[in-house]
Short mmCIF file of C-alpha atoms and ligand atoms in Angstrom, two decimals:
data_model
loop_
_atom_site.label_atom_id
_atom_site.label_comp_id
_atom_site.label_asym_id
_atom_site.label_seq_id
_atom_site.Cartn_x
_atom_site.Cartn_y
_atom_site.Cartn_z
CA UNK E 1 5.36 -61.09 -25.11
CA UNK E 2 2.47 -59.62 -22.99
CA UNK E 3 4.61 -60.04 -19.84
CA UNK E 4 7.62 -58.45 -21.58
CA UNK E 5 5.32 -55.34 -22.62
CA UNK E 6 3.71 -55.05 -19.08
CA UNK E 7 7.22 -55.10 -17.51
CA UNK E 8 8.68 -52.47 -19.79
CA UNK E 9 5.60 -50.36 -19.30
CA UNK E 10 6.11 -50.38 -15.40
CA UNK E 11 9.48 -49.61 -16.04
CA UNK E 12 8.85 -46.63 -17.97
CA UNK E 13 6.40 -45.27 -15.46
CA UNK E 14 9.18 -45.18 -12.82
CA UNK E 15 11.73 -43.43 -15.02
CA UNK E 16 13.48 -40.60 -13.42
CA UNK E 17 16.13 -38.33 -15.07
CA UNK E 18 18.95 -36.60 -13.41
CA UNK E 19 20.28 -34.87 -16.69
CA UNK E 20 19.72 -34.29 -20.19
CA UNK E 21 22.41 -36.97 -21.17
CA UNK E 22 20.49 -39.38 -18.82
CA UNK E 23 17.27 -38.62 -20.81
CA UNK E 24 19.07 -39.31 -23.98
CA UNK E 25 20.53 -42.58 -22.74
CA UNK E 26 16.83 -43.63 -21.92
CA UNK E 27 15.59 -42.71 -25.24
CA UNK E 28 18.24 -44.85 -26.95
CA UNK E 29 17.65 -47.82 -24.69
CA UNK E 30 13.99 -47.77 -25.20
CA UNK E 31 13.06 -46.24 -28.54
CA UNK E 32 16.12 -46.21 -30.71
CA UNK E 33 16.40 -48.47 -33.95
CA UNK E 34 17.77 -51.24 -31.77
CA UNK E 35 16.10 -50.19 -28.62
CA UNK E 36 13.79 -52.41 -26.57
CA UNK E 37 10.61 -51.22 -28.03
CA UNK E 38 11.54 -51.65 -31.78
CA UNK E 39 12.88 -55.02 -31.13
CA UNK E 40 9.52 -56.22 -29.65
CA UNK E 41 8.04 -54.85 -33.04
CA UNK E 42 10.28 -57.13 -34.69
CA UNK E 43 9.30 -60.08 -32.73
CA UNK E 44 5.71 -59.25 -33.39
CA UNK E 45 6.09 -61.22 -36.73
CA UNK E 46 6.19 -64.37 -34.45
CA UNK E 47 2.85 -63.58 -32.65
CA UNK E 48 0.02 -65.92 -33.37
CA UNK E 49 -2.63 -64.35 -35.62
CA UNK E 50 -5.40 -64.47 -33.06
CA UNK E 51 -3.27 -62.54 -30.80
CA UNK E 52 -2.04 -59.94 -33.00
CA UNK E 53 -4.93 -57.30 -32.67
CA UNK E 54 -4.39 -57.37 -28.92
CA UNK E 55 -0.74 -57.33 -28.65
CA UNK E 56 -0.32 -54.98 -31.58
CA UNK E 57 -2.41 -52.38 -29.72
CA UNK E 58 -0.44 -52.96 -26.49
CA UNK E 59 2.89 -52.29 -28.51
CA UNK E 60 1.67 -49.22 -30.00
CA UNK E 61 0.43 -47.90 -26.38
CA UNK E 62 3.80 -48.80 -25.07
CA UNK E 63 5.84 -46.97 -27.76
CA UNK E 64 3.43 -43.94 -27.34
CA UNK E 65 3.90 -43.86 -23.52
CA UNK E 66 7.64 -44.23 -23.74
CA UNK E 67 7.60 -41.20 -26.09
CA UNK E 68 5.56 -39.18 -23.78
CA UNK E 69 7.68 -40.29 -20.72
CA UNK E 70 11.09 -39.12 -22.54
CA UNK E 71 9.47 -35.76 -23.47
CA UNK E 72 7.95 -35.30 -19.91
CA UNK E 73 11.39 -35.73 -18.29
CA UNK E 74 13.08 -33.23 -20.90
CA UNK E 75 10.80 -30.69 -20.03
CA UNK E 76 10.98 -31.16 -16.35
CA UNK E 77 14.76 -30.67 -16.58
CA UNK E 78 14.13 -27.57 -18.75
CA UNK E 79 12.05 -26.13 -15.96
CA UNK E 80 14.91 -26.43 -13.51
CA UNK E 81 15.24 -30.07 -12.46
CA UNK E 82 13.21 -33.10 -11.77
CA UNK E 83 10.33 -32.23 -9.40
CA UNK E 84 10.41 -35.43 -7.63
CA UNK E 85 13.81 -36.36 -7.37
CA UNK E 86 14.64 -39.05 -4.79
CA UNK E 87 16.18 -36.79 -2.18
CA UNK E 88 12.93 -34.80 -1.85
CA UNK E 89 11.21 -35.43 1.48
CA UNK E 90 7.49 -34.66 0.81
CA UNK E 91 6.79 -35.32 4.42
CA UNK E 92 8.93 -32.11 5.76
CA UNK E 93 6.84 -29.37 7.14
CA UNK E 94 6.54 -26.55 4.51
CA UNK E 95 8.89 -23.40 5.02
CA UNK E 96 7.15 -20.63 6.78
CA UNK E 97 5.63 -17.92 4.66
CA UNK E 98 6.51 -14.75 6.55
CA UNK E 99 3.47 -12.18 6.41
CA UNK E 100 4.20 -8.72 6.00
CA UNK E 101 3.08 -6.00 8.51
CA UNK E 102 0.99 -2.92 7.82
CA UNK E 103 3.07 0.18 7.68
CA UNK E 104 2.82 2.29 10.88
CA UNK E 105 1.80 5.44 8.52
CA UNK E 106 -1.15 3.11 7.26
CA UNK E 107 -2.04 1.99 10.71
CA UNK E 108 -2.37 5.42 12.09
CA UNK E 109 -4.16 6.70 8.86
CA UNK E 110 -6.56 4.02 8.95
CA UNK E 111 -7.07 4.70 12.66
CA UNK E 112 -8.01 8.43 11.95
CA UNK E 113 -10.16 7.46 9.20
CA UNK E 114 -12.23 4.97 11.24
CA UNK E 115 -12.62 7.51 14.23
CA UNK E 116 -13.99 10.05 11.92
CA UNK E 117 -16.06 7.46 9.88
CA UNK E 118 -17.89 6.71 13.26
CA UNK E 119 -19.19 10.23 13.07
CA UNK E 120 -20.42 10.38 9.54
CA UNK E 121 -17.42 11.39 7.55
CA UNK E 122 -16.36 10.11 4.26
CA UNK E 123 -12.95 9.64 2.40
CA UNK E 124 -11.95 11.67 -0.61
CA UNK E 125 -9.06 11.67 -2.78
CA UNK E 126 -7.06 14.07 -4.99
CA UNK E 127 -4.21 14.36 -7.39
CA UNK E 128 -0.64 14.53 -5.85
CA UNK E 129 0.25 16.91 -9.01
CA UNK E 130 -1.82 19.91 -8.40
CA UNK E 131 -2.57 23.30 -10.18
CA UNK E 132 -2.12 26.60 -8.57
CA UNK E 133 -5.79 27.08 -8.14
CA UNK E 134 -6.55 24.02 -6.03
CA UNK E 135 -3.16 24.08 -3.93
CA UNK E 136 -3.04 27.90 -3.39
CA UNK E 137 -5.60 30.45 -4.95
CA UNK E 138 -8.86 28.70 -4.16
CA UNK E 139 -7.57 28.52 -0.61
CA UNK E 140 -6.95 32.38 -0.53
CA UNK E 141 -3.19 32.32 -1.02
CA UNK E 142 -2.73 35.57 -3.19
CA UNK E 143 -0.11 35.23 -5.74
CA UNK E 144 2.94 36.88 -4.17
CA UNK E 145 1.56 36.53 -0.73
CA UNK E 146 4.47 35.51 1.90
CA UNK E 147 1.92 32.54 3.22
CA UNK E 148 3.17 30.85 0.12
CA UNK E 149 6.63 30.72 1.61
CA UNK E 150 5.33 28.80 4.49
CA UNK E 151 5.32 25.78 2.02
CA UNK E 152 8.35 25.55 0.06
CA UNK E 153 7.20 24.08 -3.28
CA UNK E 154 8.38 21.75 -5.68
CA UNK E 155 7.13 23.17 -9.17
CA UNK E 156 6.65 21.05 -12.10
CA UNK E 157 5.72 23.70 -14.43
CA UNK E 158 6.48 27.41 -13.50
CA UNK E 159 4.81 29.04 -16.34
CA UNK E 160 4.47 32.77 -17.06
CA UNK E 161 1.70 33.36 -15.01
CA UNK E 162 0.98 31.80 -11.54
CA UNK E 163 -2.28 30.36 -13.07
CA UNK E 164 -0.14 28.00 -15.39
CA UNK E 165 1.83 26.59 -12.42
CA UNK E 166 1.75 22.90 -11.73
CA UNK E 167 3.31 21.66 -8.23
CA UNK E 168 3.37 18.62 -6.22
CA UNK E 169 0.70 19.40 -3.70
CA UNK E 170 2.03 20.88 -0.51
CA UNK E 171 -0.83 19.87 1.64
CA UNK E 172 -4.04 17.91 1.27
CA UNK E 173 -6.12 21.08 1.81
CA UNK E 174 -6.20 21.09 -2.11
CA UNK E 175 -8.72 17.98 -1.69
CA UNK E 176 -11.23 20.17 0.25
CA UNK E 177 -11.40 22.69 -2.72
CA UNK E 178 -12.12 19.97 -5.16
CA UNK E 179 -14.72 18.15 -2.91
CA UNK E 180 -16.53 21.82 -2.27
CA UNK E 181 -16.57 22.46 -6.13
CA UNK E 182 -18.17 19.23 -6.84
CA UNK E 183 -20.36 18.61 -3.76
CA UNK E 184 -23.49 20.30 -2.31
CA UNK E 185 -23.48 20.64 1.49
CA UNK E 186 -23.69 19.10 3.90
CA UNK E 187 -20.09 17.96 3.40
CA UNK E 188 -18.29 15.87 6.08
CA UNK E 189 -15.03 14.50 4.36
CA UNK E 190 -11.70 13.40 5.26
CA UNK E 191 -8.74 13.66 2.61
CA UNK E 192 -5.57 11.51 3.58
CA UNK E 193 -2.64 11.52 1.15
CA UNK E 194 0.94 12.24 0.38
CA UNK E 195 2.30 15.64 0.35
CA UNK E 196 5.55 17.13 -0.73
CA UNK E 197 7.63 20.22 0.43
CA UNK E 198 11.09 21.33 -0.65
CA UNK E 199 12.53 20.77 3.04
CA UNK E 200 16.00 19.63 4.15
CA UNK E 201 15.54 16.05 5.22
CA UNK E 202 16.31 15.73 8.94
CA UNK E 203 15.12 13.67 11.92
CA UNK E 204 12.29 15.91 12.28
CA UNK E 205 11.26 16.88 8.45
CA UNK E 206 11.14 15.26 5.24
CA UNK E 207 10.35 16.25 1.86
CA UNK E 208 7.67 13.57 1.41
CA UNK E 209 5.21 12.97 4.24
CA UNK E 210 1.34 12.39 4.83
CA UNK E 211 -1.44 14.57 6.05
CA UNK E 212 -5.18 14.07 6.85
CA UNK E 213 -7.33 16.95 5.97
CA UNK E 214 -11.02 17.19 7.36
CA UNK E 215 -13.58 19.44 6.31
CA UNK E 216 -17.35 19.88 7.68
CA UNK E 217 -19.69 22.34 5.79
CA UNK E 218 -23.33 22.72 6.56
CA UNK E 219 -25.74 25.18 7.82
CA UNK E 220 -24.80 26.67 11.11
CA UNK E 221 -21.58 24.87 11.76
CA UNK E 222 -19.88 26.97 14.47
CA UNK E 223 -16.40 26.85 16.57
CA UNK E 224 -18.08 25.00 19.17
CA UNK E 225 -18.74 21.97 16.72
CA UNK E 226 -15.16 22.41 15.75
CA UNK E 227 -13.83 21.79 19.33
CA UNK E 228 -16.19 19.28 20.11
CA UNK E 229 -15.38 17.18 17.07
CA UNK E 230 -11.75 17.54 17.62
CA UNK E 231 -12.04 16.81 21.31
CA UNK E 232 -14.14 13.59 20.42
CA UNK E 233 -11.02 12.84 18.05
CA UNK E 234 -8.21 13.26 20.51
CA UNK E 235 -9.86 11.13 23.35
CA UNK E 236 -10.44 8.23 20.87
CA UNK E 237 -7.12 8.45 19.42
CA UNK E 238 -5.12 9.12 22.34
CA UNK E 239 -7.06 7.98 25.40
CA UNK E 240 -10.08 9.15 27.44
CA UNK E 241 -8.10 11.43 29.70
CA UNK E 242 -6.48 13.29 26.89
CA UNK E 243 -7.16 17.08 27.22
CA UNK E 244 -6.93 19.59 24.42
CA UNK E 245 -6.15 23.43 24.09
CA UNK E 246 -6.44 25.82 21.11
CA UNK E 247 -3.81 28.56 20.42
CA UNK E 248 -4.63 31.34 17.67
CA UNK E 249 -2.63 30.99 14.61
CA UNK E 250 -2.76 31.81 10.96
CA UNK E 251 -3.89 30.01 7.99
CA UNK E 252 -5.15 31.72 4.80
CA UNK E 253 -8.04 29.71 4.24
CA UNK E 254 -9.44 29.75 7.87
CA UNK E 255 -10.63 32.57 9.89
CA UNK E 256 -10.30 32.31 12.78
CA UNK E 257 -7.46 29.75 12.75
CA UNK E 258 -5.95 27.83 15.56
CA UNK E 259 -3.26 25.28 16.41
CA UNK E 260 -4.59 22.47 18.63
CA UNK E 261 -2.47 20.77 21.28
CA UNK E 262 -3.08 17.64 23.21
CA UNK E 263 -1.90 16.76 26.69
CA UNK E 264 1.35 15.04 26.24
CA UNK E 265 0.48 11.34 25.80
CA UNK E 266 3.75 10.20 27.48
CA UNK E 267 3.88 12.37 30.82
CA UNK E 268 0.13 13.21 30.68
CA UNK E 269 0.88 16.84 30.93
CA UNK E 270 3.55 16.85 33.89
CA UNK E 271 6.18 17.67 31.49
CA UNK E 272 9.00 15.50 30.08
CA UNK E 273 11.54 15.59 27.22
CA UNK E 274 9.06 14.61 24.44
CA UNK E 275 6.57 17.75 25.28
CA UNK E 276 9.91 19.72 26.08
CA UNK E 277 8.40 20.24 29.57
CA UNK E 278 5.50 22.07 28.41
CA UNK E 279 2.97 19.15 29.18
CA UNK E 280 1.55 19.95 25.46
CA UNK E 281 2.00 18.45 22.02
CA UNK E 282 1.17 20.38 18.92
CA UNK E 283 -1.05 17.94 16.69
CA UNK E 284 -3.04 19.93 13.90
CA UNK E 285 -3.89 23.20 12.45
CA UNK E 286 -7.72 24.25 12.16
CA UNK E 287 -10.15 26.86 11.66
CA UNK E 288 -13.45 28.08 10.31
CA UNK E 289 -13.37 27.87 6.72
CA UNK E 290 -12.88 31.41 5.39
CA UNK E 291 -16.06 32.75 3.50
CA UNK E 292 -13.82 33.78 0.66
CA UNK E 293 -12.87 30.01 0.27
CA UNK E 294 -16.45 28.76 0.21
CA UNK E 295 -17.17 31.65 -2.37
CA UNK E 296 -14.13 30.39 -4.48
CA UNK E 297 -15.69 26.81 -4.47
CA UNK E 298 -19.30 27.86 -5.46
CA UNK E 299 -20.67 27.62 -1.97
CA UNK E 300 -22.82 30.55 -0.52
CA UNK E 301 -21.11 31.70 2.84
CA UNK E 302 -24.28 33.47 3.62
CA UNK E 303 -26.02 30.13 3.94
CA UNK E 304 -23.41 27.78 4.87
CA UNK E 305 -20.30 27.74 7.09
CA UNK E 306 -17.74 25.19 8.01
CA UNK E 307 -14.68 24.06 9.76
CA UNK E 308 -11.46 22.42 8.56
CA UNK E 309 -8.25 20.75 10.06
CA UNK E 310 -5.17 19.31 9.02
CA UNK E 311 -2.61 16.98 10.66
CA UNK E 312 0.64 15.17 9.63
CA UNK E 313 0.35 11.51 9.98
CA UNK E 314 3.97 11.10 10.70
CA UNK E 315 3.96 13.30 13.45
CA UNK E 316 1.06 11.34 15.30
CA UNK E 317 2.67 8.13 14.36
CA UNK E 318 6.02 9.36 15.99
CA UNK E 319 3.93 10.10 19.08
CA UNK E 320 2.26 6.87 19.23
CA UNK E 321 4.94 4.55 18.54
CA UNK E 322 7.56 6.71 20.25
CA UNK E 323 9.62 7.04 16.87
CA UNK E 324 12.60 9.45 17.25
CA UNK E 325 13.52 10.00 13.73
CA UNK E 326 10.96 10.60 10.76
CA UNK E 327 13.38 9.12 8.22
CA UNK E 328 12.55 5.42 9.63
CA UNK E 329 9.12 5.65 8.00
CA UNK E 330 10.63 5.91 4.41
CA UNK E 331 13.74 3.67 4.73
CA UNK E 332 11.79 0.41 4.62
CA UNK E 333 14.29 -1.28 6.82
CA UNK E 334 12.50 -4.52 7.99
CA UNK E 335 14.07 -4.39 11.46
CA UNK E 336 11.72 -1.26 12.02
CA UNK E 337 8.72 -2.21 9.85
CA UNK E 338 8.57 -5.83 11.61
CA UNK E 339 7.71 -4.11 14.99
CA UNK E 340 4.37 -3.33 13.68
CA UNK E 341 0.92 -5.26 13.46
CA UNK E 342 1.02 -7.96 10.85
CA UNK E 343 -1.24 -7.31 8.00
CA UNK E 344 -3.95 -9.80 8.55
N1 DAH A 1 -2.91 22.83 5.36
C1 DAH A 1 -2.27 23.25 6.49
C2 DAH A 1 -0.85 22.78 6.29
O1 DAH A 1 -0.30 21.93 5.49
C3 DAH A 1 -2.85 22.34 7.58
C4 DAH A 1 -4.12 23.07 8.02
C5 DAH A 1 -4.29 23.95 8.88
C6 DAH A 1 -5.21 22.39 7.22
C7 DAH A 1 -5.67 24.34 9.31
C8 DAH A 1 -6.57 22.95 7.57
C9 DAH A 1 -6.72 23.80 8.45
O2 DAH A 1 -7.58 22.37 6.98
O3 DAH A 1 -7.83 24.47 8.78
O4 DAH A 1 -0.12 23.35 6.89
#
């Protein structure tokens, strides 16, 4: 009897099931009224009294074990098949897990941030849905001023008065207002983020893109500081031999304002089709923060001065990686994305 119990116990341990019908067959074989285990219980009558305790216990254990095994097989099947079916080769090497790559926009953004972090800039954030004050008015865009047309805006709430307008931010300059309103100078901050403009989508422009805004406010900040800081950035980002030039420009929130160009990173200034044979590439807008903007944000322009700049991340990424169509950045085509550094 003991041998019989041991033998059944081993057999039960080895059981595997291919289907629910098979499990049911096993249950009938071992546990149904006329099954193997109940028939052992019937034989129990013939067991010698001194062995009853031991064999009784063994029988009960066997019955319990059979019940548990049958349930286990059932739930394995419910979960999608037997986990250790005989055709699983446990020695086979695991399938390769492919690791994603960082998006080129993230790579360029992180590089820009780390260059400025090295000279004491921090990173600040602001909302993508912005009110009129932070996106326009505090930055010296008067309500009906044509400068607003430079940034064709997606409005969320038009409102009767321009003050009630809510829009998707058209630039990250809104974040400099938020920082100045809440921080005592000295301020050295970088604001990367997504911006939105109602532009027709083409190879060169998109209605969603990314900018990095920079702001430096302290006592005695001058245009020379702006130039030196941006020169440092250009040489770190594009190589030591990079040259820069400034062209006068207009932004409502800076005075004077400029457009900064870098010598073409492909032809080094000799002239090629990327720089349209000028030798220069436009890279960002910049200027001295207009005293009216400082005042709007609660900073005394008699005490403090500052400079600001803003650049498009897609633009920089297109230059760095020679990407000819801005739409690649938004299409999530793996053939494009896999060409960039793995995200490790
Ligand atoms: N906000 C400007 C734009 O989106 C870019 C810019 C220009 C930002 C000059 C600045 C700046 O801070 O000083 O076109």
